[in-house]
Coordinates of C-alpha atoms in Angstrom, one line a residue:
X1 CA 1.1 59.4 -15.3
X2 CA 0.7 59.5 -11.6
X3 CA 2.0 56.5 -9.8
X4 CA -1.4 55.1 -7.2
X5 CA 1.1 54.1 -4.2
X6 CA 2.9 57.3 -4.0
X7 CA 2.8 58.4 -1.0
X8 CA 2.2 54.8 0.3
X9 CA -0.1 55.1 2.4
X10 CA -1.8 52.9 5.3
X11 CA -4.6 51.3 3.2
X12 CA -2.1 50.4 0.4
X13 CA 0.2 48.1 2.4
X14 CA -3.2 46.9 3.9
X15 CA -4.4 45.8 0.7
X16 CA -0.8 44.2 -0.1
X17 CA -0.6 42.0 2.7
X18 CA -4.3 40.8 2.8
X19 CA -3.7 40.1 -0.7
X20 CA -0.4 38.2 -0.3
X21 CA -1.8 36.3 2.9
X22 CA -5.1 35.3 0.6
X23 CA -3.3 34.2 -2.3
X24 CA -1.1 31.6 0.2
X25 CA -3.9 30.6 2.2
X26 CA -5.6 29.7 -1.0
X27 CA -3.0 27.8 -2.5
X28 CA -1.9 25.8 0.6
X29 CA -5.9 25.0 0.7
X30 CA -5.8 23.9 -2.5
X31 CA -3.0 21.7 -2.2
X32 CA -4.1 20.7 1.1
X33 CA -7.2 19.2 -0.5
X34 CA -5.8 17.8 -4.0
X35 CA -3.3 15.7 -1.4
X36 CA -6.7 14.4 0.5
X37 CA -7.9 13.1 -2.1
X38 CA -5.8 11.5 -4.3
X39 CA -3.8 9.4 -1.1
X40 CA -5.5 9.7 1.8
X41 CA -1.9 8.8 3.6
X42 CA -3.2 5.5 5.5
X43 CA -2.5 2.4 3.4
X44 CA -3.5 -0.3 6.0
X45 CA -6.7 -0.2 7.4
X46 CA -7.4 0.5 11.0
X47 CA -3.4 0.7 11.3
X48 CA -4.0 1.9 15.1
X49 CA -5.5 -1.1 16.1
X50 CA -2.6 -3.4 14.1
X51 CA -0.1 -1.0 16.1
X52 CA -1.9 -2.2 19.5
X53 CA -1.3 -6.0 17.9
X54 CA 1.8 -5.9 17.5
X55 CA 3.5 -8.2 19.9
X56 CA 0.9 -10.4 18.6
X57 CA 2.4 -10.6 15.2
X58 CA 5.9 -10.3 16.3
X59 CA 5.4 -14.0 17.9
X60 CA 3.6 -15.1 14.6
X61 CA 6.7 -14.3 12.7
X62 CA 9.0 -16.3 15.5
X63 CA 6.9 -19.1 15.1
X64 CA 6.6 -18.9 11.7
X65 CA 10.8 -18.5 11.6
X66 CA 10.8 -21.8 13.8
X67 CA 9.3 -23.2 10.8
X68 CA 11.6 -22.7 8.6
X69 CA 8.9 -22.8 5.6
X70 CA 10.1 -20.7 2.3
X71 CA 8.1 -20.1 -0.6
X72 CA 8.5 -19.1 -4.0
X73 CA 6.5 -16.9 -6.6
X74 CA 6.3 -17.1 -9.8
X75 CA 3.9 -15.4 -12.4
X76 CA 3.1 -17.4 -15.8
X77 CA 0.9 -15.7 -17.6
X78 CA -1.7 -14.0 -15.6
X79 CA -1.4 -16.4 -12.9
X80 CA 0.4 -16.4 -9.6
X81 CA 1.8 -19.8 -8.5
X82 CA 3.5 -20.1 -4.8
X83 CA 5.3 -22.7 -3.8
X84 CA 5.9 -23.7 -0.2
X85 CA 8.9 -25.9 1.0
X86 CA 9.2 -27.2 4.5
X87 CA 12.7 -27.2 6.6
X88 CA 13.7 -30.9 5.8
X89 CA 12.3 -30.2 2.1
X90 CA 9.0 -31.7 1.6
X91 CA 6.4 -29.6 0.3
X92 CA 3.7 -27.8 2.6
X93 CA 0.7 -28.7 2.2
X94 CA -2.8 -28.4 3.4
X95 CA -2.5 -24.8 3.7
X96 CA -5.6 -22.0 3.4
X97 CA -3.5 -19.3 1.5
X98 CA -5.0 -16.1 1.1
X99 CA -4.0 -12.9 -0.1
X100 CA -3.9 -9.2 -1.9
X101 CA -2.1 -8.3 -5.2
X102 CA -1.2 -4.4 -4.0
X103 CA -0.6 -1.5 -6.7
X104 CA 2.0 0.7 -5.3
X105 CA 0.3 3.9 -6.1
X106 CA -3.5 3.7 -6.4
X107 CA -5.4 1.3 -3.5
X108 CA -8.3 1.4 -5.3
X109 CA -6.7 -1.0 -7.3
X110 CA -6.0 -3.6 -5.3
X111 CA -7.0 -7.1 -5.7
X112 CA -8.2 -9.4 -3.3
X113 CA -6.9 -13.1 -4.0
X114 CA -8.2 -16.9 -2.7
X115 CA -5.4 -19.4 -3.9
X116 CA -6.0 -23.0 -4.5
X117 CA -3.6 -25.9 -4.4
X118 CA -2.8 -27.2 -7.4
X119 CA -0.8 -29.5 -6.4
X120 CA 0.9 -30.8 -2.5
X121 CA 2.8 -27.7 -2.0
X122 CA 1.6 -25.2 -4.8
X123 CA -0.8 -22.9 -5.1
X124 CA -2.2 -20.5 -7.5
X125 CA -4.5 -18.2 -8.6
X126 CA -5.6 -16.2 -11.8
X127 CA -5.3 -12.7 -11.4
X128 CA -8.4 -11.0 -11.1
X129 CA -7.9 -7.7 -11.8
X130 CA -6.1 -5.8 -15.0
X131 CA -2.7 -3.7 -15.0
X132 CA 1.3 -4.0 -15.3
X133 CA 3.7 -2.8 -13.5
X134 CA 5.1 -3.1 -10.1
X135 CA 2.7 -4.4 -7.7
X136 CA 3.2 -6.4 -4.3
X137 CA 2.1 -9.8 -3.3
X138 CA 1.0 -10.2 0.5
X139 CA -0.2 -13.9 1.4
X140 CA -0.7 -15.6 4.4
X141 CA -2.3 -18.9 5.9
X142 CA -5.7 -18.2 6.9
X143 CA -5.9 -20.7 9.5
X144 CA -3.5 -23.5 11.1
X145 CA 0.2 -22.7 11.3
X146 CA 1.2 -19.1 10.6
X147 CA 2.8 -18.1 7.5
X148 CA 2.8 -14.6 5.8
X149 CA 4.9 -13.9 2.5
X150 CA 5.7 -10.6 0.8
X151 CA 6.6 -10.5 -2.5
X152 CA 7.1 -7.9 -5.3
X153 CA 6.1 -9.1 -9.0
X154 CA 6.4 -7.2 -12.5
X155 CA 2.7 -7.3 -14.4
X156 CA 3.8 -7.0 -18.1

């Protein structure tokens, strides 16, 4: 049987190389394109504009420091209850506390929140959406004195 690349010619190695250029130009377009659309990369919207912001938030977060406010989170049942403690002690009340329960993974998934107080210095909310897992809790104070909280939670 007569072997088709001897002589190797011109044309042959041609063939070879458009072949092995092809075949990685369509898998890196491929890939290229199954990354787009599963995570599209930006996780925060219009994170350029934040970015431009950003002195603005660092002085929320001095403030908010100044306060000396801390918060707890705990999850009972499908409900997320925060509670807020001033400096000296007393609860925090009064506040507008808004928020987003955050899947890790899929943003599709997350879940605005609207918490209401349940009693002076506790809030809470029923979940609204379904899943377990690891997710992250971002709250803040919608109006009056600034607070923001971050906290990871277990769904079982």
């Amino acid at each position: 049987m007569r072997n088709p690349f001897n002589p190797l010619r011109g044309w042959h190695v041609l063939i070879l190389i458009l072949v092995f250029f092809g075949v990685t130009i369509g898998v890196n377009a491929t890939f290229v394109t199954l990354a787009l659309r599963t995570h599209p990369g930006e996780d925060v919207p219009r994170s350029y504009v934040q970015g431009l912001n950003y002195n603005e938030t660092l002085d929320r977060r001095r403030e908010q420091e100044a306060l000396g406010w801390t918060a707890r989170v705990n999850l009972v049942e499908r409900d997320v209850v925060v509670a807020i403690v001033a400096a000296d002690g007393n609860p925090v009340s009064g506040l507008d506390l808004a928020g987003t329960l955050i899947h890790p993974a899929d943003t599709s998934r997350d879940c605005p929140l609207a918490f209401a107080e349940a009693r002076p210095g506790v809030y809470r909310v029923t979940l609204p959406c379904e899943g377990q897992g690891d997710w992250r809790l971002e709250a803040h104070n919608r109006e009056g004195a600034p607070f923001e909280m971050v906290s990871e939670l277990w769904l079982p």
